[in-house]
Short mmCIF file of C-alpha atoms in Angstrom, two decimals:
data_model
loop_
_atom_site.label_atom_id
_atom_site.label_comp_id
_atom_site.label_asym_id
_atom_site.label_seq_id
_atom_site.Cartn_x
_atom_site.Cartn_y
_atom_site.Cartn_z
CA UNK B 1 121.74 93.33 99.97
CA UNK B 2 122.79 89.99 101.27
CA UNK B 3 125.04 88.70 98.63
CA UNK B 4 125.28 84.91 100.23
CA UNK B 5 123.45 83.39 102.55
CA UNK B 6 124.53 79.91 104.01
CA UNK B 7 123.16 78.41 106.97
CA UNK B 8 124.39 74.94 108.20
CA UNK B 9 127.17 73.70 107.43
CA UNK B 10 130.06 75.97 104.93
CA UNK B 11 129.54 74.78 101.80
CA UNK B 12 132.15 75.14 98.52
CA UNK B 13 130.28 77.22 95.77
CA UNK B 14 130.11 73.79 93.90
CA UNK B 15 128.97 71.80 95.91
CA UNK B 16 126.44 74.87 96.49
CA UNK B 17 125.79 74.93 92.95
CA UNK B 18 125.25 71.28 91.98
CA UNK B 19 127.95 72.00 89.46
CA UNK B 20 128.47 68.12 89.10
CA UNK B 21 124.91 68.45 87.51
CA UNK B 22 126.25 69.55 83.40
CA UNK B 23 123.30 70.71 82.30
CA UNK B 24 124.08 73.62 85.23
CA UNK B 25 126.87 75.26 84.95
CA UNK B 26 127.74 77.64 87.92
CA UNK B 27 127.78 80.76 85.77
CA UNK B 28 124.24 80.48 84.61
CA UNK B 29 122.73 80.53 88.09
CA UNK B 30 121.88 83.71 89.39
CA UNK B 31 119.53 82.14 92.43
CA UNK B 32 119.89 78.97 94.14
CA UNK B 33 117.93 77.52 96.89
CA UNK B 34 118.12 73.99 98.52
CA UNK B 35 115.55 72.61 100.47
CA UNK B 36 115.08 76.77 102.83
CA UNK B 37 113.20 77.16 105.33
CA UNK B 38 111.32 79.92 106.99
CA UNK B 39 109.76 80.42 110.41
CA UNK B 40 108.16 83.30 112.34
CA UNK B 41 107.42 83.73 115.90
CA UNK B 42 102.92 82.13 116.40
CA UNK B 43 101.49 85.38 118.26
CA UNK B 44 99.72 83.45 120.66
CA UNK B 45 100.18 84.58 123.71
CA UNK B 46 103.11 82.35 125.16
CA UNK B 47 103.44 80.53 122.54
CA UNK B 48 106.94 79.11 122.03
CA UNK B 49 105.67 77.69 118.72
CA UNK B 50 107.02 78.48 115.25
CA UNK B 51 104.81 78.83 112.19
CA UNK B 52 106.81 77.73 109.31
CA UNK B 53 105.73 79.77 106.01
CA UNK B 54 108.45 78.13 103.70
CA UNK B 55 109.70 73.86 104.99
CA UNK B 56 111.02 72.77 102.46
CA UNK B 57 112.40 75.09 99.13
CA UNK B 58 114.20 74.13 96.16
CA UNK B 59 114.34 76.39 92.97
CA UNK B 60 117.09 77.84 90.67
CA UNK B 61 116.97 80.93 89.02
CA UNK B 62 119.59 81.13 85.81
CA UNK B 63 120.01 83.60 83.79
CA UNK B 64 118.69 85.48 81.12
CA UNK B 65 115.51 83.10 82.31
CA UNK B 66 111.24 83.69 83.23
CA UNK B 67 110.66 81.72 86.17
CA UNK B 68 106.75 81.46 87.21
CA UNK B 69 106.25 80.50 90.95
CA UNK B 70 103.07 78.65 91.74
CA UNK B 71 101.09 78.06 94.26
CA UNK B 72 97.58 78.83 96.34
CA UNK B 73 96.53 81.25 98.96
CA UNK B 74 99.04 80.38 102.34
CA UNK B 75 102.29 78.13 100.23
CA UNK B 76 104.05 80.65 100.63
CA UNK B 77 104.74 82.71 97.93
CA UNK B 78 105.15 86.00 99.29
CA UNK B 79 107.38 84.92 102.12
CA UNK B 80 109.55 83.07 98.71
CA UNK B 81 110.56 86.51 97.36
CA UNK B 82 111.05 88.54 99.88
CA UNK B 83 114.21 85.29 100.22
CA UNK B 84 114.52 86.14 96.86
CA UNK B 85 114.33 90.36 97.88
CA UNK B 86 116.92 89.43 100.56
CA UNK B 87 114.90 91.01 102.50
CA UNK B 88 114.40 88.42 104.55
CA UNK B 89 117.24 84.83 105.43
CA UNK B 90 116.60 81.26 105.46
CA UNK B 91 116.44 79.86 108.89
CA UNK B 92 117.06 77.15 107.73
CA UNK B 93 118.91 74.73 104.31
CA UNK B 94 121.28 77.11 101.89
CA UNK B 95 120.19 80.22 99.76
CA UNK B 96 123.02 81.15 97.14
CA UNK B 97 122.94 84.52 95.32
CA UNK B 98 125.54 84.85 92.77
CA UNK B 99 127.21 88.29 93.53
CA UNK B 100 127.44 91.75 92.55
CA UNK B 101 123.17 90.87 91.98
CA UNK B 102 120.72 93.70 91.60
CA UNK B 103 117.72 92.45 93.09
CA UNK B 104 114.23 94.91 93.05
CA UNK B 105 111.06 93.24 94.11
CA UNK B 106 107.93 94.39 92.14
CA UNK B 107 104.77 94.15 94.77
CA UNK B 108 101.35 95.01 95.50
CA UNK B 109 102.11 95.57 98.64
CA UNK B 110 105.20 97.10 98.64
CA UNK B 111 107.53 99.03 101.09
CA UNK B 112 106.70 102.67 100.40
CA UNK B 113 106.73 104.83 104.19
CA UNK B 114 103.07 106.20 103.88
CA UNK B 115 103.71 109.16 105.25
CA UNK B 116 105.66 109.81 102.83
CA UNK B 117 105.32 111.20 99.32
CA UNK B 118 105.67 109.73 96.25
CA UNK B 119 108.79 111.87 95.56
CA UNK B 120 110.63 111.00 98.36
CA UNK B 121 109.20 107.41 98.14
CA UNK B 122 110.60 107.14 95.18
CA UNK B 123 114.50 108.00 95.79
CA UNK B 124 114.53 106.22 99.37
CA UNK B 125 113.79 102.92 96.48
CA UNK B 126 116.38 103.82 94.25
CA UNK B 127 118.32 104.54 96.51
CA UNK B 128 117.59 101.13 98.72
CA UNK B 129 118.50 99.82 94.26
CA UNK B 130 121.85 101.59 94.10
CA UNK B 131 121.59 104.43 93.03
CA UNK B 132 122.81 107.51 93.99
CA UNK B 133 120.66 110.00 95.53
CA UNK B 134 121.65 112.33 91.72
CA UNK B 135 120.78 109.74 89.75
CA UNK B 136 117.61 109.39 91.91
CA UNK B 137 116.20 112.39 91.45
CA UNK B 138 117.09 112.47 87.69
CA UNK B 139 115.41 109.61 86.88
CA UNK B 140 111.72 110.62 89.22
CA UNK B 141 110.84 112.27 86.41
CA UNK B 142 109.55 109.13 83.99
CA UNK B 143 109.15 107.01 87.35
CA UNK B 144 106.36 109.35 87.51
CA UNK B 145 105.35 109.80 83.82
CA UNK B 146 105.87 105.61 83.43
CA UNK B 147 103.62 105.01 86.72
CA UNK B 148 100.52 108.34 85.10
CA UNK B 149 100.96 109.85 88.91
CA UNK B 150 102.61 113.15 88.08
CA UNK B 151 99.46 114.97 89.71
CA UNK B 152 100.22 113.01 92.93
CA UNK B 153 103.99 113.05 93.18
CA UNK B 154 103.46 115.62 96.33
CA UNK B 155 101.19 113.55 98.04
CA UNK B 156 101.38 111.23 101.09
CA UNK B 157 101.39 107.71 100.13
CA UNK B 158 98.84 107.05 101.91
CA UNK B 159 96.17 108.70 100.16
CA UNK B 160 97.04 106.75 97.01
CA UNK B 161 95.12 103.97 96.21
CA UNK B 162 96.74 100.11 95.56
CA UNK B 163 97.26 100.74 92.55
CA UNK B 164 99.07 104.66 92.32
CA UNK B 165 101.28 102.16 94.57
CA UNK B 166 102.12 99.84 91.97
CA UNK B 167 102.13 101.71 89.19
CA UNK B 168 104.98 104.29 90.91
CA UNK B 169 106.68 100.79 92.18
CA UNK B 170 105.99 99.70 88.81
CA UNK B 171 108.44 102.65 88.02
CA UNK B 172 110.87 102.58 89.95
CA UNK B 173 111.56 98.76 89.63
CA UNK B 174 111.57 99.69 85.94
CA UNK B 175 114.56 103.22 86.45
CA UNK B 176 116.37 100.47 88.78
CA UNK B 177 117.24 98.25 85.56
CA UNK B 178 117.80 94.96 88.68
CA UNK B 179 119.28 91.73 87.48
CA UNK B 180 116.66 89.88 88.77
CA UNK B 181 113.16 90.90 88.94
CA UNK B 182 111.09 89.51 90.62
CA UNK B 183 107.49 90.25 90.23
CA UNK B 184 104.25 89.46 92.08
CA UNK B 185 100.88 89.44 90.77
CA UNK B 186 100.73 92.71 89.59
CA UNK B 187 100.65 92.78 85.69
CA UNK B 188 97.00 93.70 85.85
CA UNK B 189 96.91 96.73 87.68
CA UNK B 190 95.40 99.94 86.43
CA UNK B 191 93.87 100.40 83.34
CA UNK B 192 94.14 97.71 80.03
CA UNK B 193 96.13 100.77 78.25
CA UNK B 194 98.64 100.83 81.26
CA UNK B 195 98.39 97.57 81.34
CA UNK B 196 99.03 97.00 77.97
CA UNK B 197 102.14 99.40 78.52
CA UNK B 198 103.08 97.16 81.98
CA UNK B 199 103.17 93.81 80.23
CA UNK B 200 105.18 95.58 76.77
CA UNK B 201 108.31 96.36 79.66
CA UNK B 202 108.12 93.44 81.27
CA UNK B 203 108.75 91.29 77.53
CA UNK B 204 111.54 93.70 76.90
CA UNK B 205 112.79 92.65 80.44
CA UNK B 206 112.33 88.74 79.31
CA UNK B 207 113.95 89.21 76.14
CA UNK B 208 116.56 90.75 77.14
CA UNK B 209 119.90 89.29 79.26
CA UNK B 210 117.32 89.73 83.00
CA UNK B 211 116.47 86.88 85.35
CA UNK B 212 112.65 87.36 86.23
CA UNK B 213 110.49 86.09 88.99
CA UNK B 214 106.99 86.01 88.38
CA UNK B 215 104.03 84.80 90.88
CA UNK B 216 101.49 84.79 89.17
CA UNK B 217 97.80 82.70 90.01
CA UNK B 218 97.09 82.97 85.86
CA UNK B 219 98.23 80.17 84.53
CA UNK B 220 97.99 81.86 80.62
CA UNK B 221 101.00 84.38 81.69
CA UNK B 222 102.73 81.48 83.22
CA UNK B 223 102.44 79.75 80.41
CA UNK B 224 103.26 82.69 78.12
CA UNK B 225 105.96 84.49 78.94
CA UNK B 226 107.93 81.82 82.05
CA UNK B 227 110.98 79.66 80.79
CA UNK B 228 110.79 77.14 83.76
CA UNK B 229 107.94 77.14 86.84
CA UNK B 230 107.62 75.79 90.42
CA UNK B 231 105.05 74.08 92.07
CA UNK B 232 104.89 74.88 95.41
CA UNK B 233 102.66 73.81 98.36
CA UNK B 234 102.28 73.99 102.37
CA UNK B 235 105.79 75.57 102.03
CA UNK B 236 106.97 72.93 99.74
CA UNK B 237 108.37 72.22 96.63
CA UNK B 238 106.27 69.61 94.79
CA UNK B 239 107.94 70.22 91.43
CA UNK B 240 109.87 72.17 88.81
CA UNK B 241 110.33 71.76 85.78
CA UNK B 242 109.45 72.73 81.95
CA UNK B 243 105.64 74.86 82.32
CA UNK B 244 103.57 72.84 81.45
CA UNK B 245 104.07 69.91 83.28
CA UNK B 246 104.31 72.27 85.86
CA UNK B 247 101.26 73.36 84.68
CA UNK B 248 99.54 69.90 84.28
CA UNK B 249 100.72 69.23 88.60
CA UNK B 250 99.09 72.11 89.08
CA UNK B 251 95.53 71.51 88.12
CA UNK B 252 95.25 67.79 88.75
CA UNK B 253 96.17 68.96 92.64
CA UNK B 254 93.65 71.17 92.56
CA UNK B 255 93.53 71.51 96.47
#
């Protein structure tokens, strides 16, 4: 996992974190993005153009807080989560991640290998999140019990439904106990009982010293669970601040 990425000129930690802002000390910052851009190659034949999924995104995630991310389809939210998770790196701007911090991405489109079984994918995911193989194996029973898919643990993930994959990812993320939990539209997965259970676990994380990022189209979820919010449109940060203010801007924009 990349811990500290600097694109462009080298900056001191104090400069990166903007510690001249007395309201936010560098000890509070878990992640900070400053004018970050991420591009992908244009798929058109012979084209040298790039598609910029993120153009200029700035935000910060503080220790122990829950940050909501709002944005309509195509705004760049999924790319942002991959960036925060360390799966990809920025092409422009700067990204700071506090050294030693472990991050887990919980999404409906998880990076499981389809031909491997649920058991094998769970072990691999736990190892990628920093566990030893022995520790990963010791947590399998709890993972599958939480995910409620004990009967499918040795079946290939390719036969799992989207909900089963999401619940497996949820179970892995909860057992890994990361410092930063990134959640992408999974709070509505499963039946009513599982939604209640998963929400209770997320609330437990939120009320601990964990930092959480929640991407959701459900404004009620953001208003209920988040301390602050950020609104992204067309790969650009429109606003970051209190949940009420950001939700209000998001609703007024409506485009």
